[in-house]
Coordinates of C-alpha atoms in Angstrom, one line a residue:
Chain A
X1 CA -5.3 -7.1 -17.9
X2 CA -2.8 -6.4 -15.2
X3 CA -3.6 -8.6 -12.2
X4 CA -2.1 -10.1 -9.1
X5 CA -3.5 -13.2 -7.3
X6 CA -2.2 -14.2 -3.9
X7 CA -2.4 -17.7 -2.4
X8 CA -1.0 -19.7 0.4
X9 CA -2.6 -18.1 3.5
X10 CA -4.0 -20.2 6.3
X11 CA -3.9 -21.1 10.0
X12 CA -0.4 -21.8 11.3
X13 CA 0.9 -22.4 14.8
X14 CA 3.3 -19.9 16.5
X15 CA 6.8 -20.7 15.4
X16 CA 5.7 -22.3 12.2
X17 CA 6.4 -21.4 8.6
X18 CA 4.3 -20.5 5.6
X19 CA 5.0 -19.4 2.0
X20 CA 2.8 -17.0 0.2
X21 CA 2.6 -16.8 -3.6
X22 CA 1.6 -13.9 -5.8
X23 CA 1.0 -14.8 -9.5
X24 CA 1.1 -11.9 -11.9
X25 CA -0.5 -11.5 -15.3
X26 CA -0.3 -8.7 -17.8
X27 CA 3.2 -7.6 -16.8
X28 CA 6.6 -9.1 -15.9
X29 CA 7.4 -9.4 -12.3
X30 CA 11.2 -9.4 -12.8
X31 CA 11.1 -6.1 -14.6
X32 CA 9.3 -4.3 -11.8
X33 CA 9.8 -3.5 -8.1
X34 CA 7.4 -5.8 -6.2
X35 CA 6.2 -5.5 -2.6
X36 CA 4.2 -7.1 0.2
X37 CA 2.0 -5.1 2.5
X38 CA 0.0 -6.5 5.4
X39 CA -3.0 -5.5 7.4
X40 CA -3.8 -6.9 10.8
X41 CA -7.5 -7.3 11.7
X42 CA -9.1 -4.0 12.2
X43 CA -5.8 -2.1 11.8
X44 CA -4.0 0.0 9.2
X45 CA -1.6 -0.9 6.4
X46 CA 2.0 -1.9 7.1
X47 CA 4.7 -2.3 4.5
X48 CA 6.5 -5.6 4.8
X49 CA 9.1 -6.1 2.1
X50 CA 10.2 -5.1 -1.4
X51 CA 12.3 -6.7 -4.1
X52 CA 13.8 -4.5 -6.7
X53 CA 14.1 -5.4 -10.4
X54 CA 17.8 -5.9 -9.9
X55 CA 17.2 -8.4 -7.1
X56 CA 17.9 -6.2 -4.0
X57 CA 15.6 -7.0 -1.1
X58 CA 14.5 -4.9 1.9
X59 CA 12.3 -5.6 4.9
X60 CA 10.5 -3.8 7.7
X61 CA 12.2 -4.1 11.0
X62 CA 9.3 -6.2 12.3
X63 CA 10.0 -9.1 9.9
X64 CA 13.7 -8.7 9.3
X65 CA 15.5 -12.0 9.7
X66 CA 12.3 -14.0 9.6
X67 CA 10.7 -13.3 6.2
X68 CA 12.3 -13.7 2.8
X69 CA 10.9 -12.1 -0.4
X70 CA 11.8 -13.8 -3.7
X71 CA 10.5 -14.3 -7.2
X72 CA 10.4 -17.0 -9.9
X73 CA 10.9 -15.4 -13.3
X74 CA 9.8 -18.5 -15.2
X75 CA 6.5 -18.5 -13.3
X76 CA 6.1 -14.7 -13.2
X77 CA 5.4 -15.1 -9.5
X78 CA 6.4 -13.3 -6.3
X79 CA 6.8 -15.1 -3.0
X80 CA 7.0 -14.4 0.7
X81 CA 8.6 -17.1 2.9
X82 CA 7.6 -16.5 6.5
X83 CA 9.4 -18.3 9.3
X84 CA 9.2 -18.1 13.1
X85 CA 5.7 -16.8 12.8
X86 CA 4.2 -14.9 15.8
X87 CA 0.7 -14.0 16.8
X88 CA 1.4 -10.4 15.7
X89 CA 2.0 -11.6 12.2
X90 CA -1.7 -12.4 11.8
X91 CA -2.9 -10.3 9.0
X92 CA -4.2 -10.1 5.4
X93 CA -1.1 -10.1 3.2
X94 CA -1.3 -8.1 -0.1
X95 CA 1.2 -8.2 -2.9
X96 CA 1.5 -5.0 -5.0
X97 CA 3.6 -3.7 -7.9
X98 CA 5.6 -0.6 -7.1
X99 CA 4.8 1.5 -10.1
X100 CA 7.3 4.2 -10.9
X101 CA 7.2 7.5 -12.7
X102 CA 10.0 7.8 -15.3
X103 CA 8.6 10.7 -17.3
X104 CA 8.3 13.7 -14.9
X105 CA 12.1 13.9 -14.3
X106 CA 11.8 13.6 -10.6
X107 CA 14.8 12.1 -8.8
X108 CA 14.3 9.6 -7.4
X109 CA 11.2 8.6 -9.5
X110 CA 7.9 9.0 -7.8
X111 CA 6.5 5.6 -6.9
X112 CA 3.3 4.1 -5.7
X113 CA 1.6 0.7 -5.1
X114 CA -0.6 -0.3 -8.1
X115 CA -2.1 -2.8 -8.7
X116 CA -2.8 -4.8 -5.6
X117 CA -3.8 -8.4 -5.2
X118 CA -6.9 -9.4 -3.4
X119 CA -5.0 -10.4 -0.3
X120 CA -4.6 -13.7 1.6
X121 CA -5.3 -14.2 5.3
X122 CA -2.6 -15.6 7.6
X123 CA -3.7 -16.5 11.1
X124 CA -1.0 -17.4 13.6
X125 CA -2.6 -19.2 16.6
X126 CA -2.4 -22.3 18.6
Chain B
X1 CA 12.2 6.9 10.0
X2 CA 9.5 9.2 8.5
X3 CA 6.2 9.1 10.5
X4 CA 2.9 9.8 8.9
X5 CA -0.2 11.2 10.7
X6 CA -3.7 11.8 9.4
X7 CA -6.6 13.9 10.6
X8 CA -9.3 13.3 11.4
X9 CA -9.1 9.6 12.3
X10 CA -12.8 9.4 11.3
X11 CA -15.5 11.7 10.1
X12 CA -19.2 11.5 9.3
X13 CA -20.5 13.3 6.2
X14 CA -23.5 13.4 3.9
X15 CA -23.8 12.7 0.2
X16 CA -22.9 15.9 -1.6
X17 CA -20.6 17.2 1.2
X18 CA -17.1 18.5 0.5
X19 CA -14.7 16.4 2.5
X20 CA -11.1 17.2 3.3
X21 CA -8.6 14.8 4.9
X22 CA -5.1 16.0 6.0
X23 CA -1.9 14.0 6.1
X24 CA 1.3 15.2 7.7
X25 CA 4.8 13.8 7.4
X26 CA 7.4 14.1 10.2
X27 CA 9.9 15.6 7.8
X28 CA 9.8 17.0 4.3
X29 CA 8.9 14.4 1.6
X30 CA 8.6 16.9 -1.3
X31 CA 5.7 15.5 -3.3
X32 CA 6.3 11.8 -2.6
X33 CA 2.9 11.2 -1.2
X34 CA 0.2 8.8 -2.4
X35 CA -3.5 8.4 -1.4
X36 CA -5.4 5.1 -1.3
X37 CA -9.0 4.2 -0.7
X38 CA -10.0 0.9 1.0
X39 CA -13.5 -0.5 1.3
X40 CA -14.2 -3.3 3.9
X41 CA -12.9 -6.7 2.8
X42 CA -11.2 -5.2 -0.3
X43 CA -7.7 -4.4 -1.3
X44 CA -6.6 -0.7 -1.2
X45 CA -7.1 1.2 -4.5
X46 CA -4.7 4.0 -5.6
X47 CA -6.4 7.4 -6.0
X48 CA -3.7 10.0 -6.1
X49 CA 0.1 9.7 -6.7
X50 CA 2.9 12.2 -6.5
X51 CA 0.7 14.3 -4.2
X52 CA -1.7 15.7 -6.9
X53 CA -1.7 13.3 -9.9
X54 CA -5.1 11.6 -10.4
X55 CA -4.8 7.9 -11.2
X56 CA -6.4 6.9 -14.4
X57 CA -10.1 5.9 -14.0
X58 CA -10.5 7.8 -10.6
X59 CA -13.4 10.3 -10.6
X60 CA -12.4 13.9 -10.9
X61 CA -14.2 14.8 -7.6
X62 CA -11.0 13.4 -5.9
X63 CA -8.0 15.8 -5.7
X64 CA -4.8 16.0 -3.9
X65 CA -2.6 18.9 -2.9
X66 CA 0.4 19.8 -0.8
X67 CA 4.2 19.4 -0.7
X68 CA 6.8 19.2 2.0
X69 CA 5.1 18.0 5.1
X70 CA 1.5 18.9 4.7
X71 CA -0.9 17.3 2.3
X72 CA -4.7 17.2 1.6
X73 CA -7.1 14.8 0.0
X74 CA -10.3 16.5 -1.1
X75 CA -13.6 14.9 -2.2
X76 CA -15.5 17.7 -3.8
X77 CA -19.0 16.1 -3.6
X78 CA -19.2 12.9 -1.6
X79 CA -20.9 10.1 -3.3
X80 CA -22.4 6.9 -1.7
X81 CA -19.5 4.8 -3.1
X82 CA -16.9 7.0 -1.4
X83 CA -17.7 5.8 2.1
X84 CA -14.4 4.0 2.9
X85 CA -11.1 4.4 4.7
X86 CA -8.5 6.6 3.2
X87 CA -4.7 6.1 3.7
X88 CA -1.8 8.4 2.8
X89 CA 1.6 6.8 2.1
X90 CA 5.1 8.4 1.7
X91 CA 7.5 7.1 -1.0
X92 CA 10.3 9.6 -0.3
X93 CA 12.3 7.5 2.1
X94 CA 12.4 4.2 0.4
X95 CA 12.7 1.2 0.6
X96 CA 10.6 1.8 3.6
X97 CA 7.1 2.9 2.5
X98 CA 5.2 4.4 5.5
X99 CA 1.4 4.6 5.6
X100 CA -0.7 6.9 7.6
X101 CA -3.1 5.4 10.2
X102 CA -6.1 6.0 8.0
X103 CA -9.2 8.1 8.0
X104 CA -12.6 6.4 8.0
X105 CA -15.4 8.3 6.2
X106 CA -18.9 7.1 7.1
X107 CA -22.4 8.2 6.6
X108 CA -23.9 10.9 8.8

């Protein structure tokens, strides 16, 4: 079964650091594009970061320079290192695989988030 | 950056109703548009990808249409389990994946 399980959330003071983990099963993290998406309490979904299978990484402007996405191929796990945390970073953080369509001939390939993990709550507060 | 809007922001409907949600992109995104369903306390679930392709396991009462800037998610006959929030998301201008603000569907 294809599954993602996030861990590492919690209460952290402003300016602090936290590392989220996302353990994958049923597929290989390093062979896929993987992403983090967050949702502030009562708000909508916000894309945070993506790591491509080749290792390139990209970030939303709101977290650029503070967050780092990475993976451990031996553990088949995705990470999000979050530094200099702010109150506005309070959210449920989801990891998701970026599934891509290689059969329709579209260029670039169609892509979408599936599956998603269950999410982990990060609360930044003093 | 591509901006996504959705209308309405919320709607009330009855079981059996036909429901239509609209998503608009600030520029053409071809068919690079996905739809997700999210229930309270749960992760989003993919319904439709590439504007009109139904994800495996999703009931056929869900359908998507559109291309360019205007897209529609239709639920042909609303069921009790369909009360949720629905989000569109563009995947044309990557690596930035922009979501719409969401449409909450609740019981009339």
